[in-house]
Short mmCIF file of C-alpha atoms in Angstrom, two decimals:
data_model
loop_
_atom_site.label_atom_id
_atom_site.label_comp_id
_atom_site.label_asym_id
_atom_site.label_seq_id
_atom_site.Cartn_x
_atom_site.Cartn_y
_atom_site.Cartn_z
CA UNK A 24 36.65 19.77 -55.03
CA UNK A 25 40.21 19.02 -56.02
CA UNK A 26 41.30 22.73 -56.56
CA UNK A 27 44.35 23.75 -54.50
CA UNK A 28 45.10 20.01 -53.54
CA UNK A 29 48.75 20.18 -54.42
CA UNK A 30 49.20 23.49 -52.76
CA UNK A 31 47.53 22.49 -49.54
CA UNK A 32 49.56 19.24 -49.29
CA UNK A 33 52.93 20.57 -50.45
CA UNK A 34 55.65 20.09 -47.82
CA UNK A 35 58.65 22.44 -48.54
CA UNK A 36 62.09 21.09 -48.42
CA UNK A 37 63.94 22.17 -45.03
CA UNK A 38 66.42 24.99 -45.74
CA UNK A 39 69.15 22.84 -44.18
CA UNK A 40 68.49 20.13 -46.80
CA UNK A 41 68.51 22.66 -49.53
CA UNK A 42 71.83 24.00 -48.30
CA UNK A 43 73.22 20.57 -48.03
CA UNK A 44 72.37 20.16 -51.77
CA UNK A 45 73.88 23.50 -52.77
CA UNK A 46 77.13 22.53 -51.06
CA UNK A 47 77.55 19.36 -53.12
CA UNK A 48 80.53 18.88 -55.11
CA UNK A 49 78.33 17.45 -58.03
CA UNK A 50 77.22 20.09 -60.48
CA UNK A 51 74.29 18.05 -61.18
CA UNK A 52 73.12 18.10 -57.57
CA UNK A 53 73.77 21.82 -57.34
CA UNK A 54 71.70 22.57 -60.35
CA UNK A 55 68.71 20.51 -58.77
CA UNK A 56 69.09 22.34 -55.66
CA UNK A 57 68.84 25.69 -57.38
CA UNK A 58 65.80 24.59 -59.28
CA UNK A 59 64.06 23.32 -56.09
CA UNK A 60 65.04 26.59 -54.33
CA UNK A 61 63.66 28.79 -57.09
CA UNK A 62 60.35 26.95 -57.46
CA UNK A 63 59.66 27.09 -53.67
CA UNK A 64 60.60 30.71 -53.82
CA UNK A 65 57.88 31.18 -56.40
CA UNK A 66 55.37 29.25 -54.49
CA UNK A 67 55.62 31.39 -51.37
CA UNK A 68 53.05 34.01 -50.78
CA UNK A 69 54.32 37.55 -51.56
CA UNK A 70 52.10 39.42 -49.11
CA UNK A 71 53.42 39.19 -45.56
CA UNK A 72 55.13 36.19 -44.12
CA UNK A 73 54.70 32.59 -45.38
CA UNK A 74 52.05 30.55 -43.68
CA UNK A 75 53.22 28.14 -41.11
CA UNK A 76 51.53 24.67 -41.06
CA UNK A 77 49.98 25.31 -44.54
CA UNK A 78 49.88 21.70 -45.31
CA UNK A 79 47.08 19.33 -44.07
CA UNK A 80 49.44 17.32 -41.96
CA UNK A 81 50.81 20.42 -40.37
CA UNK A 82 47.20 21.61 -39.86
CA UNK A 83 46.25 18.46 -38.21
CA UNK A 84 49.20 18.45 -35.95
CA UNK A 85 48.54 21.95 -34.89
CA UNK A 86 44.84 21.14 -34.14
CA UNK A 87 45.88 18.04 -32.14
CA UNK A 88 48.39 20.07 -30.17
CA UNK A 89 45.68 22.71 -29.38
CA UNK A 90 43.34 19.83 -28.34
CA UNK A 91 46.11 18.51 -25.95
CA UNK A 92 46.51 21.94 -24.51
CA UNK A 93 42.81 22.29 -23.79
CA UNK A 94 42.62 18.86 -22.23
CA UNK A 95 45.53 19.53 -20.06
CA UNK A 96 44.20 22.83 -18.81
CA UNK A 97 41.08 20.92 -17.59
CA UNK A 98 40.25 18.05 -15.27
CA UNK A 99 38.42 15.42 -17.34
CA UNK A 100 35.72 14.61 -14.90
CA UNK A 101 32.21 14.89 -16.05
CA UNK A 102 29.26 15.87 -13.88
CA UNK A 103 26.22 16.35 -16.18
CA UNK A 104 22.59 16.74 -15.24
CA UNK A 105 20.44 14.55 -17.70
CA UNK A 106 16.65 14.23 -18.24
CA UNK A 107 15.97 10.52 -17.75
CA UNK A 108 12.84 10.66 -20.01
CA UNK A 109 10.68 13.01 -21.78
CA UNK A 110 7.89 12.68 -19.00
CA UNK A 111 10.28 13.35 -16.29
CA UNK A 112 8.99 10.48 -14.13
CA UNK A 113 11.34 8.76 -11.60
CA UNK A 114 12.87 5.40 -12.30
CA UNK A 115 12.05 5.49 -15.98
CA UNK A 116 15.34 5.79 -18.00
CA UNK A 117 15.24 6.17 -21.79
CA UNK A 118 18.64 5.18 -23.05
CA UNK A 119 18.43 6.55 -26.30
CA UNK A 120 17.44 10.05 -24.94
CA UNK A 121 20.28 9.91 -22.48
CA UNK A 122 22.83 9.02 -25.14
CA UNK A 123 21.63 11.75 -27.27
CA UNK A 124 21.98 14.25 -24.47
CA UNK A 125 25.61 13.00 -23.82
CA UNK A 126 26.40 13.10 -27.61
CA UNK A 127 25.09 16.76 -27.81
CA UNK A 128 27.11 17.75 -24.84
CA UNK A 129 30.31 16.45 -26.34
CA UNK A 130 30.85 14.00 -23.50
CA UNK A 131 30.68 10.88 -25.81
CA UNK A 132 33.36 12.36 -28.10
CA UNK A 133 35.66 13.56 -25.29
CA UNK A 134 35.46 10.03 -23.90
CA UNK A 135 36.06 8.52 -27.22
CA UNK A 136 39.28 10.79 -27.72
CA UNK A 137 40.61 10.00 -24.32
CA UNK A 138 40.08 6.20 -24.97
CA UNK A 139 42.01 6.34 -28.17
CA UNK A 140 44.92 7.91 -26.35
CA UNK A 141 46.52 10.01 -29.09
CA UNK A 142 50.16 10.28 -28.74
CA UNK A 143 51.58 13.12 -26.41
CA UNK A 144 54.97 14.55 -27.05
CA UNK A 145 56.29 16.52 -24.14
CA UNK A 146 59.51 18.33 -24.08
CA UNK A 147 62.00 17.09 -21.71
CA UNK A 148 61.44 20.08 -19.33
CA UNK A 149 57.63 19.55 -19.56
CA UNK A 150 58.03 15.86 -18.86
CA UNK A 151 60.36 16.50 -16.00
CA UNK A 152 58.11 19.13 -14.58
CA UNK A 153 55.08 16.90 -14.88
CA UNK A 154 56.45 13.59 -13.62
CA UNK A 155 59.31 14.68 -11.34
CA UNK A 156 57.81 13.32 -8.21
CA UNK A 157 57.91 9.70 -9.57
CA UNK A 158 61.74 9.84 -9.31
CA UNK A 159 62.47 12.58 -6.85
CA UNK A 160 64.84 10.55 -4.80
CA UNK A 161 66.91 9.21 -7.82
CA UNK A 162 67.12 12.69 -9.31
CA UNK A 163 68.40 14.18 -6.07
CA UNK A 164 71.09 11.44 -5.83
CA UNK A 165 72.12 12.06 -9.49
CA UNK A 166 72.47 15.77 -9.00
CA UNK A 167 74.97 15.21 -6.16
CA UNK A 168 76.83 12.54 -8.00
CA UNK A 169 80.33 13.44 -9.36
CA UNK A 170 79.42 12.15 -13.00
CA UNK A 171 76.76 14.20 -14.56
CA UNK A 172 73.67 12.52 -16.08
CA UNK A 173 70.91 14.10 -17.84
CA UNK A 174 67.89 14.55 -15.48
CA UNK A 175 65.53 13.26 -18.14
CA UNK A 176 67.51 9.94 -18.35
CA UNK A 177 67.55 9.62 -14.58
CA UNK A 178 63.86 10.20 -14.34
CA UNK A 179 63.02 7.74 -17.13
CA UNK A 180 65.08 5.18 -15.69
CA UNK A 181 63.57 5.54 -12.22
CA UNK A 182 60.01 5.35 -13.77
CA UNK A 183 60.93 2.26 -15.64
CA UNK A 184 62.36 0.47 -12.60
CA UNK A 185 59.36 1.25 -10.58
CA UNK A 186 56.96 -0.07 -13.33
CA UNK A 187 59.09 -3.21 -13.53
CA UNK A 188 58.88 -3.70 -9.73
CA UNK A 189 55.11 -3.26 -9.93
CA UNK A 190 54.83 -5.87 -12.72
CA UNK A 191 56.98 -8.37 -10.86
CA UNK A 192 54.74 -7.93 -7.66
CA UNK A 193 51.44 -8.45 -9.47
CA UNK A 194 52.69 -11.62 -11.27
#
């Protein structure tokens, strides 16, 4: 079961880092960089292009991103018809049967994933596109101002101020 463990979990040194090591004034560091570079070149597959996200961490990150895309494309509201009991008689609910139906349909797992709240990483443009309405007035003001401020900074600041105002009103 351990066959290929090191290969699957190997993270390559970024090209920028190896270039930095190669440009060192120390001969020892340059020698290390050349060894690292030659060993990583030998580990790459010879047929076709190198696999992207070949590590377990990279594979997990890719799967999590795909899950987030699927969730974002759907509305997470569930309407599901369930059989209340094996006899199909009214006002007789078998909780174990209902939970089993929900589990088989993937509803329990989907709710669990939503509750855990895996971190979401949006690019600035995605974030602005998604949450623009929360700071529309502030963003319009900032675009007309003489000093230029990044739109993402304006939007995040506007949202933070509104959240602080809501917290203040509820206490």
